[in-house]
Tab-separated table of C-alpha atoms (C1' of nucleotides) in Angstrom:
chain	number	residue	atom	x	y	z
W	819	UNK	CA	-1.926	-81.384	-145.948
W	820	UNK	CA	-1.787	-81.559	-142.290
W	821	UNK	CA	2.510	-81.856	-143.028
W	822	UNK	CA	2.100	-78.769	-144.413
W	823	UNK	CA	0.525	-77.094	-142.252
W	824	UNK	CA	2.912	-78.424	-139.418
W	825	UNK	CA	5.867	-76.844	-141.205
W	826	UNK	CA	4.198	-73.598	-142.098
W	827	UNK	CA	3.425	-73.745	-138.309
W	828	UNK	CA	6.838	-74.218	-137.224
W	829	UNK	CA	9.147	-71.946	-139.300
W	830	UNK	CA	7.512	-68.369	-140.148
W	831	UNK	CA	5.501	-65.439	-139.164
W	832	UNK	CA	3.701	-66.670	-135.981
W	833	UNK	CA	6.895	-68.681	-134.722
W	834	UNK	CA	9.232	-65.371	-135.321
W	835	UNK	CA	6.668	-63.356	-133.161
W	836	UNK	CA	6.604	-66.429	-130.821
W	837	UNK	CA	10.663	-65.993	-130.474
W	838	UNK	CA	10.796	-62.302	-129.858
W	839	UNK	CA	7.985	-62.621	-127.382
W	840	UNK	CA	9.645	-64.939	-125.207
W	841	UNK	CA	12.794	-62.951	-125.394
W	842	UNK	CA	11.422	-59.609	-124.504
W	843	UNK	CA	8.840	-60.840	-122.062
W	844	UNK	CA	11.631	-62.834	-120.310
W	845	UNK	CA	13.470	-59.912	-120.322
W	846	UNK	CA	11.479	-56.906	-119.153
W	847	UNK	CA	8.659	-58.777	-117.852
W	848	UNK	CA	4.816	-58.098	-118.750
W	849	UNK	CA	3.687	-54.395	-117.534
W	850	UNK	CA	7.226	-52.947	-118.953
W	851	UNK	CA	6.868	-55.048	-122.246
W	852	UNK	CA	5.181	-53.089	-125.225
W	853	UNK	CA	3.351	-54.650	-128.183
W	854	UNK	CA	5.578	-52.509	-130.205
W	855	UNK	CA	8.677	-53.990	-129.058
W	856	UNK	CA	7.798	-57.312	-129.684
W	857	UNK	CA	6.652	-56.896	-133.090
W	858	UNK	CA	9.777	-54.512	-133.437
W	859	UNK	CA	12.289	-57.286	-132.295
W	860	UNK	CA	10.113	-60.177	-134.625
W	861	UNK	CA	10.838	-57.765	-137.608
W	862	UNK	CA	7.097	-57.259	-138.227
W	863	UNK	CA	4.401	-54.796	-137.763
W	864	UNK	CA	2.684	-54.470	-134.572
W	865	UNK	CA	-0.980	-55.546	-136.246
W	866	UNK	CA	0.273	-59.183	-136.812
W	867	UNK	CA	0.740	-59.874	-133.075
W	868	UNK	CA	-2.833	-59.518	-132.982
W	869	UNK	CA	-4.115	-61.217	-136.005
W	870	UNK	CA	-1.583	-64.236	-135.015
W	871	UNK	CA	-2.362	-64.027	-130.951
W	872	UNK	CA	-5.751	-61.743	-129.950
W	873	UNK	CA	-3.768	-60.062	-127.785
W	874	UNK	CA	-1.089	-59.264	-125.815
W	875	UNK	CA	-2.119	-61.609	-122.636
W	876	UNK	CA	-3.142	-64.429	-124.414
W	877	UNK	CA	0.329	-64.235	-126.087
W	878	UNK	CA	1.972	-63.659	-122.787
W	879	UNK	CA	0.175	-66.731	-121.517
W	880	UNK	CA	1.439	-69.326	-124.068
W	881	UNK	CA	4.828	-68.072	-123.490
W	882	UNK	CA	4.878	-68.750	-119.925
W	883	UNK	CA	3.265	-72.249	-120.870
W	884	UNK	CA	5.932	-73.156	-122.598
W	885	UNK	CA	8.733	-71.735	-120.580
W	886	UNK	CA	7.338	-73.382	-117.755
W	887	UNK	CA	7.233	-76.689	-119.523
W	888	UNK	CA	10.907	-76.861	-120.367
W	889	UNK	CA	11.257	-77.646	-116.509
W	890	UNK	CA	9.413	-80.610	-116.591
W	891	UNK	CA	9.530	-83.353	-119.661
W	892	UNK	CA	13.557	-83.807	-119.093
W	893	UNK	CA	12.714	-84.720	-115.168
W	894	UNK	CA	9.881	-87.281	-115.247
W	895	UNK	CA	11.806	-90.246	-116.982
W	896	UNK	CA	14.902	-90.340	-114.855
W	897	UNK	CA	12.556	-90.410	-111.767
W	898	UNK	CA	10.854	-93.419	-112.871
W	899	UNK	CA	13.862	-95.715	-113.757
W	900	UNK	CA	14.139	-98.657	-111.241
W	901	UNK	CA	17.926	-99.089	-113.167
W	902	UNK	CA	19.436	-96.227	-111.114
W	903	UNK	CA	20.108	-95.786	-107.290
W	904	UNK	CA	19.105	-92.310	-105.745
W	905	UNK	CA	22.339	-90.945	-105.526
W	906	UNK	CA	22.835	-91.413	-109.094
W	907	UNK	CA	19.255	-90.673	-109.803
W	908	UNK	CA	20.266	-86.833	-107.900
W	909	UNK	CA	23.661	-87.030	-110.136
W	910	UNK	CA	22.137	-87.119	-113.021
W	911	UNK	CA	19.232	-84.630	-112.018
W	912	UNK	CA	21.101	-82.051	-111.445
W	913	UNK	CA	23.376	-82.246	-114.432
W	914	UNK	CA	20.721	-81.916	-116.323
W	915	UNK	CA	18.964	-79.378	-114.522
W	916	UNK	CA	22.103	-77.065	-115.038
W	917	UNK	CA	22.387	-77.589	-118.138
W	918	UNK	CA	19.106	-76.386	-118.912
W	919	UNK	CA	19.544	-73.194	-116.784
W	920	UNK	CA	22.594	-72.891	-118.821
W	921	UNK	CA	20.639	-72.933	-121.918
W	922	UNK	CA	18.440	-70.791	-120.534
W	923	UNK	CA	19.499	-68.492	-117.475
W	924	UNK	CA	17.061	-66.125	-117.410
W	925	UNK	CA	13.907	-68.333	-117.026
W	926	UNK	CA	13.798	-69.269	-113.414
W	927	UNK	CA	13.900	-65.153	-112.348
W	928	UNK	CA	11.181	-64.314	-114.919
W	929	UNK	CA	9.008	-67.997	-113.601
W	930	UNK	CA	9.265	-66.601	-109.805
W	931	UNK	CA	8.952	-62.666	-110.846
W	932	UNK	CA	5.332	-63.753	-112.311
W	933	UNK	CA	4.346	-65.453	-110.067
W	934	UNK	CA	5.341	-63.587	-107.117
W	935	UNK	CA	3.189	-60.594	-109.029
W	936	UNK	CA	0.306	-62.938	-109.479
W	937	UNK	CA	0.444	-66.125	-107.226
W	938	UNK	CA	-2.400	-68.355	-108.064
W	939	UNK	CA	-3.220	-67.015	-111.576
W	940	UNK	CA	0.047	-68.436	-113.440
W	941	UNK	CA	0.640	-71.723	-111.241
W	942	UNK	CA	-3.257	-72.904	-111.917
W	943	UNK	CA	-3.130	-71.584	-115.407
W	944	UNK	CA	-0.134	-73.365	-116.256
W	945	UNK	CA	0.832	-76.275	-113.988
W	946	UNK	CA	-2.926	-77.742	-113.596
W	947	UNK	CA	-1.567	-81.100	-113.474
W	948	UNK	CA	1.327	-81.340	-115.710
W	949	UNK	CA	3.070	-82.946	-112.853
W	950	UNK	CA	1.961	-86.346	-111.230
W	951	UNK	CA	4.480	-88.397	-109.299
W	952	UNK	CA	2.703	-90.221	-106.635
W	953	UNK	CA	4.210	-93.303	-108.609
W	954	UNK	CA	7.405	-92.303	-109.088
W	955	UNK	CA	10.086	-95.215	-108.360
W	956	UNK	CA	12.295	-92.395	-106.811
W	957	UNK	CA	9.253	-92.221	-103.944
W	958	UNK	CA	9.528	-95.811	-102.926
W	959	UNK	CA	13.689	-95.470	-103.354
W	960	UNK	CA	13.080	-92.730	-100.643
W	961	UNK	CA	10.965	-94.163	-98.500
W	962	UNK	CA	13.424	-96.941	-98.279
W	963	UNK	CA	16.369	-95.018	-97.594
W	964	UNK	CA	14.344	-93.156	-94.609
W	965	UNK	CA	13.021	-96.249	-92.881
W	966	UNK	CA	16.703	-97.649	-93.461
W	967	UNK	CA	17.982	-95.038	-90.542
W	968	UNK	CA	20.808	-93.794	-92.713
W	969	UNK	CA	18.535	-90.749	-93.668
W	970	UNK	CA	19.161	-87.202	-92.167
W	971	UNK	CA	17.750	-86.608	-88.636
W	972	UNK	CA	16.566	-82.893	-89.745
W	973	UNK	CA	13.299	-82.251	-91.478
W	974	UNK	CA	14.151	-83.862	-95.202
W	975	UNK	CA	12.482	-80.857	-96.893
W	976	UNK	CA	15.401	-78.298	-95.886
W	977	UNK	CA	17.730	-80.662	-98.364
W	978	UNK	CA	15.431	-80.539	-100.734
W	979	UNK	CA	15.607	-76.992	-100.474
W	980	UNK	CA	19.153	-76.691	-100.626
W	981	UNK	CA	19.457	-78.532	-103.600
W	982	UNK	CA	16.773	-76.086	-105.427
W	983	UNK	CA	18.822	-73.295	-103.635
W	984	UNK	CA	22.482	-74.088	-105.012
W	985	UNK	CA	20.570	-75.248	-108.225
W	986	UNK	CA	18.939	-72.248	-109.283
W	987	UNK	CA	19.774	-69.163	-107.410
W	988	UNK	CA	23.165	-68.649	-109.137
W	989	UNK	CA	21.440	-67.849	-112.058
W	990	UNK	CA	18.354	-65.697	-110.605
W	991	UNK	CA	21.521	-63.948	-109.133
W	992	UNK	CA	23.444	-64.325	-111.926
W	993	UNK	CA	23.839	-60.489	-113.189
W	994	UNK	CA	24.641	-59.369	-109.619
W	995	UNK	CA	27.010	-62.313	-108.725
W	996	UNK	CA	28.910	-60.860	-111.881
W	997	UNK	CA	28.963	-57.377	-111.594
W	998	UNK	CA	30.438	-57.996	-108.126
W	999	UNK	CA	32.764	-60.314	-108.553
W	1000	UNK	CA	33.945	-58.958	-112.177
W	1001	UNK	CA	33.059	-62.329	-113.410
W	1002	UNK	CA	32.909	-62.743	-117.048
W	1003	UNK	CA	30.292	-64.832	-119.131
W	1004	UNK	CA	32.729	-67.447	-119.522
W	1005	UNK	CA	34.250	-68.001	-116.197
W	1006	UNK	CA	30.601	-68.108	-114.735
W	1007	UNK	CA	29.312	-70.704	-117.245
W	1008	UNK	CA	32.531	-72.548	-116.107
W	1009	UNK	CA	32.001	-72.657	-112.609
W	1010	UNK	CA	28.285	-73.751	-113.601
W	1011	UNK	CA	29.601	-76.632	-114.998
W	1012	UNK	CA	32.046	-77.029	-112.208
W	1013	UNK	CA	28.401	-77.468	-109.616
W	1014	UNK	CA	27.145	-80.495	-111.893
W	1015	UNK	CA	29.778	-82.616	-109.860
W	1016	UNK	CA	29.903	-80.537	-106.745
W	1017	UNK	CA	26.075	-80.329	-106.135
W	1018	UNK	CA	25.428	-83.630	-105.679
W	1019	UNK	CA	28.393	-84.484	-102.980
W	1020	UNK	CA	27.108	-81.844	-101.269
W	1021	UNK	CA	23.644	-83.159	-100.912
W	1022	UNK	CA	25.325	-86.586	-100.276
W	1023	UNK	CA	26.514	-85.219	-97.153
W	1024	UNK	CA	23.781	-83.346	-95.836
W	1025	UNK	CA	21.830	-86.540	-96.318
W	1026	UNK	CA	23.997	-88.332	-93.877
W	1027	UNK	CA	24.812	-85.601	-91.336
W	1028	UNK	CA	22.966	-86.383	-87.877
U	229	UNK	CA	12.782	-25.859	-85.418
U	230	UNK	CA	15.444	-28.572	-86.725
U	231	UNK	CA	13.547	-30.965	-84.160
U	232	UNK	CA	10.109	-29.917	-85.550
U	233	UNK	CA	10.693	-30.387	-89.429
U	234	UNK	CA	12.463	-34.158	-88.489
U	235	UNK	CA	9.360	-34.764	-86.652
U	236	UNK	CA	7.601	-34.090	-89.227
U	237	UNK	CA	8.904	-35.511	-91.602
U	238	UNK	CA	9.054	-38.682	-89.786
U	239	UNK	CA	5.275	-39.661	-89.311
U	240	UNK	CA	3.310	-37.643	-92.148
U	241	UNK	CA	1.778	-37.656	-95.325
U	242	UNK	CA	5.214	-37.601	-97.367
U	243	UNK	CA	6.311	-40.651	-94.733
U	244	UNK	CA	2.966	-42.828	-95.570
U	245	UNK	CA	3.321	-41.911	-99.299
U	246	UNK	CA	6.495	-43.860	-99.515
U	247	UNK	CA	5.878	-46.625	-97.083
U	248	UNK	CA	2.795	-47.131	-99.604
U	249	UNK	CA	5.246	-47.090	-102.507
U	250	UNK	CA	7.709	-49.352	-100.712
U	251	UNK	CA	5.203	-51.617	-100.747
U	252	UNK	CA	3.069	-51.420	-103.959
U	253	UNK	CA	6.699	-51.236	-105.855
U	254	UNK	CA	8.024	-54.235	-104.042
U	255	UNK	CA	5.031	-56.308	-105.068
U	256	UNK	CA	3.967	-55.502	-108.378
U	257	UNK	CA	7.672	-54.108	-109.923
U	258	UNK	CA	8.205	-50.371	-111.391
U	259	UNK	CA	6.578	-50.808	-114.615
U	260	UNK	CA	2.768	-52.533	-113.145
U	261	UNK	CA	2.630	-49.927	-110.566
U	262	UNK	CA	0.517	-47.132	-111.310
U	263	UNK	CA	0.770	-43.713	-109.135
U	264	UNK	CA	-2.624	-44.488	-108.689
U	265	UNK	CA	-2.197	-47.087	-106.955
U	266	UNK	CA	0.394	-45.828	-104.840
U	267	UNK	CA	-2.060	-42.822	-103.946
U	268	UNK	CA	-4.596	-44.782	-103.004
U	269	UNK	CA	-2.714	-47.257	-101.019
U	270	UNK	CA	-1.632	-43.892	-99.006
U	271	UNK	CA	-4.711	-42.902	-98.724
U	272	UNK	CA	-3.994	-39.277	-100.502
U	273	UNK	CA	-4.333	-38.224	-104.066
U	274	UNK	CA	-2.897	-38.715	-106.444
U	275	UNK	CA	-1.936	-35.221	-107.059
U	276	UNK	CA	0.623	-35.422	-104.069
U	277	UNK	CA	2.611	-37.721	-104.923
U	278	UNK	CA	4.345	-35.469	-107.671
U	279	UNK	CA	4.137	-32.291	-104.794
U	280	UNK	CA	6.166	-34.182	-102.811
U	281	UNK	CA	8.527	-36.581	-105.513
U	282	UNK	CA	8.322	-34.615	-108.437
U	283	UNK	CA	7.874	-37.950	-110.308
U	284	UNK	CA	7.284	-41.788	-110.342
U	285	UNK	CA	10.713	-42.105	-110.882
U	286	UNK	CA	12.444	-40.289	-108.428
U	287	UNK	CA	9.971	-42.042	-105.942
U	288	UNK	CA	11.450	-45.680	-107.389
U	289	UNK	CA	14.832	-44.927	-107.252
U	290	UNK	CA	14.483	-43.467	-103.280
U	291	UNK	CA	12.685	-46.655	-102.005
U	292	UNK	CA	15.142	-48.492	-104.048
U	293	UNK	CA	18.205	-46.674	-102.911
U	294	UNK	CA	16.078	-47.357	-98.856
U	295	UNK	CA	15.621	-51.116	-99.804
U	296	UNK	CA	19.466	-51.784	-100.848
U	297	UNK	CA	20.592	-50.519	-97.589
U	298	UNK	CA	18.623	-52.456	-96.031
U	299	UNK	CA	20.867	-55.254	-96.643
U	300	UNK	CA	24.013	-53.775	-95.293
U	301	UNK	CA	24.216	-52.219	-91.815
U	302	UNK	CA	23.822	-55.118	-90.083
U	303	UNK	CA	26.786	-56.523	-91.595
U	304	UNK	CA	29.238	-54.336	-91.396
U	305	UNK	CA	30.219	-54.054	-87.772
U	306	UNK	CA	30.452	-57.922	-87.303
U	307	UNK	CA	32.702	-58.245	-89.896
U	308	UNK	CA	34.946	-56.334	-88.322
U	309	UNK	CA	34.979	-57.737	-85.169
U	310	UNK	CA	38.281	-59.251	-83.594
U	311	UNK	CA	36.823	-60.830	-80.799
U	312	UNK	CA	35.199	-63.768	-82.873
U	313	UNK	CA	36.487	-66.419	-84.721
U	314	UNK	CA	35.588	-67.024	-88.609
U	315	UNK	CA	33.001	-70.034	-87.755
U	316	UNK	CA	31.346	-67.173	-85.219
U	317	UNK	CA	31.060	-64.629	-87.728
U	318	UNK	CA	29.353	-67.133	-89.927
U	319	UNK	CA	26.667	-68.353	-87.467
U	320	UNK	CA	26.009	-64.216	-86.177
U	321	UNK	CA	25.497	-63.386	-90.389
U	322	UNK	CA	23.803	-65.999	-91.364
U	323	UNK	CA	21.386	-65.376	-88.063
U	324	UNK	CA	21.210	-61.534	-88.660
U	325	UNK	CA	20.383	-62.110	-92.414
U	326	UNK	CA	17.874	-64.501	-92.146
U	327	UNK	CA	15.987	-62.651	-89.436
U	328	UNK	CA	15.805	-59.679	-91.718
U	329	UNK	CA	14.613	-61.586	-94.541
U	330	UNK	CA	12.190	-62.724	-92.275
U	331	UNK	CA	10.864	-58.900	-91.962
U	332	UNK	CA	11.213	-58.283	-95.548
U	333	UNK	CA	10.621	-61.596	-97.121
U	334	UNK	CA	9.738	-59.721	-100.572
U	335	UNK	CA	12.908	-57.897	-101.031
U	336	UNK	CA	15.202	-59.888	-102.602
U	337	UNK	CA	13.119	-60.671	-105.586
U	338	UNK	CA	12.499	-57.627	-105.872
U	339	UNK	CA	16.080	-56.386	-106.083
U	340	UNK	CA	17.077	-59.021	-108.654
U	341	UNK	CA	14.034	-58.137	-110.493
U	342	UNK	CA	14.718	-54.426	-111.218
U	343	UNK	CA	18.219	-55.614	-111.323
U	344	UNK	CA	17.570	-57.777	-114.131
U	345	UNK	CA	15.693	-55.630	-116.283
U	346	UNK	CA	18.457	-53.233	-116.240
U	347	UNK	CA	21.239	-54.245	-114.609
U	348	UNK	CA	23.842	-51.090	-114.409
U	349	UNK	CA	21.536	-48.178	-114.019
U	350	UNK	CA	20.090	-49.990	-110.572
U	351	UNK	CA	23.385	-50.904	-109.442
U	352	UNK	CA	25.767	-47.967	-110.570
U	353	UNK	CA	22.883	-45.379	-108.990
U	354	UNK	CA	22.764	-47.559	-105.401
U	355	UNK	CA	25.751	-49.198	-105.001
U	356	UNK	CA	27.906	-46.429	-105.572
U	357	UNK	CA	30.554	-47.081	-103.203
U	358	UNK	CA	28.473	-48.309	-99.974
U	359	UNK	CA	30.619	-51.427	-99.369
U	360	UNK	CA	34.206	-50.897	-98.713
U	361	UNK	CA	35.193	-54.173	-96.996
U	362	UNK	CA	39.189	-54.343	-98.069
U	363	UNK	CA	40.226	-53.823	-94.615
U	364	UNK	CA	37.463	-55.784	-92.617
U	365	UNK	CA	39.185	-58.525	-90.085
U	366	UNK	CA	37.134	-61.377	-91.395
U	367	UNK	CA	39.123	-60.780	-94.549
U	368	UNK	CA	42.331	-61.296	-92.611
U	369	UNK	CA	40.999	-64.122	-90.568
U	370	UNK	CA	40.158	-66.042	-94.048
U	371	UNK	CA	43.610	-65.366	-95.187
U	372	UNK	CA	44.911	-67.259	-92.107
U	373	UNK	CA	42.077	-70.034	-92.544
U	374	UNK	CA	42.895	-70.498	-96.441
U	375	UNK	CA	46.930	-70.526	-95.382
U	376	UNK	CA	46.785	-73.186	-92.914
U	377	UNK	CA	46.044	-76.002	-95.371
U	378	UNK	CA	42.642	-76.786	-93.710
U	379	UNK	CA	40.626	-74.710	-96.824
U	380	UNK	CA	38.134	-76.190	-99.107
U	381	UNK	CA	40.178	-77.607	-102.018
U	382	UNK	CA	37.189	-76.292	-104.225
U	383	UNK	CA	37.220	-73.039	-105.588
U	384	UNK	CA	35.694	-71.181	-102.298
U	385	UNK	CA	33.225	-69.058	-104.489
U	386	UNK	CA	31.099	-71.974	-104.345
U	387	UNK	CA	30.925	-72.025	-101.155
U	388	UNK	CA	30.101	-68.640	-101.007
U	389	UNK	CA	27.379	-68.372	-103.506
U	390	UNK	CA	25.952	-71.624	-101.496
U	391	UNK	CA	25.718	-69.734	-98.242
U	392	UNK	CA	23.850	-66.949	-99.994
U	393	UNK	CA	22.041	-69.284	-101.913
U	394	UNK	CA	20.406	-71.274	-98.991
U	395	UNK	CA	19.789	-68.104	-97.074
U	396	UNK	CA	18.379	-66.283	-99.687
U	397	UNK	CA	16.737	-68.560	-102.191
U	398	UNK	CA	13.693	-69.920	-99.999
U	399	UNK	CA	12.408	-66.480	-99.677
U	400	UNK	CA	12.481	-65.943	-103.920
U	401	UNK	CA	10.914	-68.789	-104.339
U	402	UNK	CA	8.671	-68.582	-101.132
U	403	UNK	CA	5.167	-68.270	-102.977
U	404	UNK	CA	5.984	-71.219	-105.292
U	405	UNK	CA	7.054	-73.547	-102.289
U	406	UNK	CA	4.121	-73.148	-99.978
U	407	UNK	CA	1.958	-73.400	-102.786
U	408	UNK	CA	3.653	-76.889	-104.224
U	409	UNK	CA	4.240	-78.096	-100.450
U	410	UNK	CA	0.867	-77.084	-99.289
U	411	UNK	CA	2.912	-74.898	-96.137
U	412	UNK	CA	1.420	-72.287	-94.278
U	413	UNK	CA	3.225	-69.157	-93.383
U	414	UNK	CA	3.793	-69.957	-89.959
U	415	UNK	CA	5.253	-73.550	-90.728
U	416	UNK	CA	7.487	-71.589	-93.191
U	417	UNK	CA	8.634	-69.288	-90.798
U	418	UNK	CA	9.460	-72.085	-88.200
U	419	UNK	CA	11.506	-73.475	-91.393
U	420	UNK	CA	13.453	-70.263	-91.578
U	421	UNK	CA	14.129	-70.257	-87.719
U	422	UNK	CA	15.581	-73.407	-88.063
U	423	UNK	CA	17.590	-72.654	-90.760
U	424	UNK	CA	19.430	-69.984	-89.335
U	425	UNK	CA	21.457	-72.743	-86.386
U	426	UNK	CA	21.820	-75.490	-89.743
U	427	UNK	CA	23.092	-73.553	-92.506
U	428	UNK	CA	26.670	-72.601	-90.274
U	429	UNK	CA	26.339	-76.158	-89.800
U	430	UNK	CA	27.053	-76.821	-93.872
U	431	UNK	CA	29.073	-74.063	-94.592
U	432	UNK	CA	31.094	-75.541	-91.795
U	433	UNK	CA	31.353	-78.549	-93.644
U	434	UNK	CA	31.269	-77.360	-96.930
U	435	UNK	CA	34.605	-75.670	-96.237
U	436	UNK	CA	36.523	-78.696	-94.659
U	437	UNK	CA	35.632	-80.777	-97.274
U	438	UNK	CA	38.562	-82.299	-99.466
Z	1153	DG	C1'	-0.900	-62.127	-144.769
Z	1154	DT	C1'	0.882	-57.669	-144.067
Z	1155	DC	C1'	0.707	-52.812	-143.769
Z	1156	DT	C1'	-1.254	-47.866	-142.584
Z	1157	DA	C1'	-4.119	-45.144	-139.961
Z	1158	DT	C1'	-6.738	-44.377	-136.174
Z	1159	DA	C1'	-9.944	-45.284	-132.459
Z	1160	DG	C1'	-10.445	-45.837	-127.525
Z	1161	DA	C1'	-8.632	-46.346	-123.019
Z	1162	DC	C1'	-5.269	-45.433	-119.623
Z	1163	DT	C1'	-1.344	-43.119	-117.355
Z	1164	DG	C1'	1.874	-39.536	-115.461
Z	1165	DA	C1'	1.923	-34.991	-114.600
Z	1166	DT	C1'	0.257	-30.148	-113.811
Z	1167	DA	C1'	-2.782	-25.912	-113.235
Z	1168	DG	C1'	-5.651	-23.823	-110.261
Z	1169	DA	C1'	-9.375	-23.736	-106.565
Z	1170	DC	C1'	-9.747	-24.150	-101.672
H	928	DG	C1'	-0.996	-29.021	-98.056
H	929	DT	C1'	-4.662	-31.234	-100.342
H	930	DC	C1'	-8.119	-31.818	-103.808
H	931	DT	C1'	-10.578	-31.477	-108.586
H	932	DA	C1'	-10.251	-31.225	-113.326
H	933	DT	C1'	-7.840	-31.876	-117.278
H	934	DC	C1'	-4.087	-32.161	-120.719
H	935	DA	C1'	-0.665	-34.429	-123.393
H	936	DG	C1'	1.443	-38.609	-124.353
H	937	DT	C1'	1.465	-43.546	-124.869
H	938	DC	C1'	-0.402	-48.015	-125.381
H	939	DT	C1'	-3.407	-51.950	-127.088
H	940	DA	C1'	-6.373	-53.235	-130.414
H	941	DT	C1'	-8.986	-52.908	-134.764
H	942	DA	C1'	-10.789	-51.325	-139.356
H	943	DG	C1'	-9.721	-51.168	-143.900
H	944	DA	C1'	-6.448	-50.740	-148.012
H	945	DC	C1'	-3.396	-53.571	-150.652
DNA sequence: GTCTATAGACTGATAGAC
DNA sequence: GTCTATCAGTCTATAGAC
């Protein structure tokens, strides 16, 4: 019964209007998204998003649950594993940060579009406290690098935000880096993959620059 | 006469109707944005807003057209310049950027937003041919730089996209990092200052790297 | 579960008074 | 130039047939 239900769950009607959801809301955004094109692009009629969902917000709402949460289950475990030094803890962080944005480009622009449109209603909605790492073995591993004297003598959190920065903002500018470099889909997921080994020696350096 | 109709144009009720728009476009997007809104924000009716723009429309694509330009005066002239070397140029841009982000902290996700959703019209319609930058010197001083064998032996796009992306990306993301780190707008605006003396400092190094 | 038809609310735009 | 009143079109959501 309840494997049933699981499957049914997983693999018709409500998942297909799931799918186009998330691709036209990630697309267009909220306001310019209609009802119609959703239901359009799931290859159903318009009533079923609101016999599967209520209505168009509360659909909106799971989708940015879940796009959110894609950024967070493949971080907490490497953070937590006393095996790995903090340089390779950031090596492997970032690998497999890109490769997420890879399989996903457009999330990170439609994550700070929201949010910027609506501040506190999406990030209390949403991140509540999905993310706890006061314990975090990568905390203690930094503490101990800082009282070592090898850390950086400027204010720590402007490497953090570099990191984010070379991360991430290729692909919120991803369209625009194209069109003006005539960059092709290919040669830009190349040079993505290119930043998994750069990234990191970067960050390695600022670290250590005083 | 000329004098009296600039004048007027300058500081009236078709001026405040688009400094409204500029600003209820730039934080809610094109399609969330109701000519109400802008009306009201103005402090006019609604009714005006077509006397004077004929439509919503036309009134996006002039503050968008006003909010792309924005980006490139300041550039062009020290780009040009033959009095300074390459590592200059790169500390007066990065300075000159950053302080106008700091005026207009919301535009650049607002660009790639509208960008996003459709990525030629914005561009082809703006873009036109504003940048011509074949002939600038700091093209011919990077030639020199790249010939003399002390160039980054990565692909200098990188490095490029890096400068842009530390400039640019902490104001994107500027909601969603004062809200995680708990920072004010005044301690993120000393962050900023500081930024624009350290970021030279890792291009610098980004590009002797080997 | 899925579709058709339509209600009910909102939005951009205009006509016409002042 | 500015305002009031209103229309025509579009959108979300629902009632009811199948």
């Amino acid at each position: 019964m309840k494997k049933k239900s699981v499957i049914e769950k997983n693999s018709s009607t409500e998942e297909k209007i799931k799918e186009a959801a998330r691709k036209v809301f990630t697309q267009k955004g909220y306001a310019a998204t209609r009802t119609r094109d959703i239901a359009e692009e799931a290859g159903y009629n318009l009533a079923l998003i609101n016999y599967y969902f209520r209505s168009k917000e509360k659909l909106f709402d799971i989708i940015c649950l879940e796009n959110i949460q894609l950024f967070i289950p493949s971080v907490l475990g490497i953070l937590n594993d006393p095996a790995t030094t903090l340089q390779e803890k950031i090596e492997i962080l970032v690998s497999n940060y890109i490769d997420m944005l890879m399989k996903n480009p457009e999330l990170p622009l439609f994550i700070l579009s929201e949010i910027h449109k609506d501040p506190m209603t999406l990030i209390n909605k949403v991140w509540s406290n999905n993310i706890r790492h006061e314990n975090a073995y990568i905390i203690k591993q930094w503490q101990e690098f800082m009282a070592s004297g090898k850390g950086p003598s400027v204010n720590p959190v402007h490497i953090f935000i570099n990191a984010l920065s070379m991360m991430i903002f290729p692909f919120v500018a991803g369209p625009l880096l194209r069109n003006r470099t005539g960059m092709g889909k290919e040669a830009f997921n190349k040079l993505m993959e290119e930043r998994k080994k750069l990234i990191p020696v970067w960050i390695g350096t600022m670290l250590n620059i005083r």
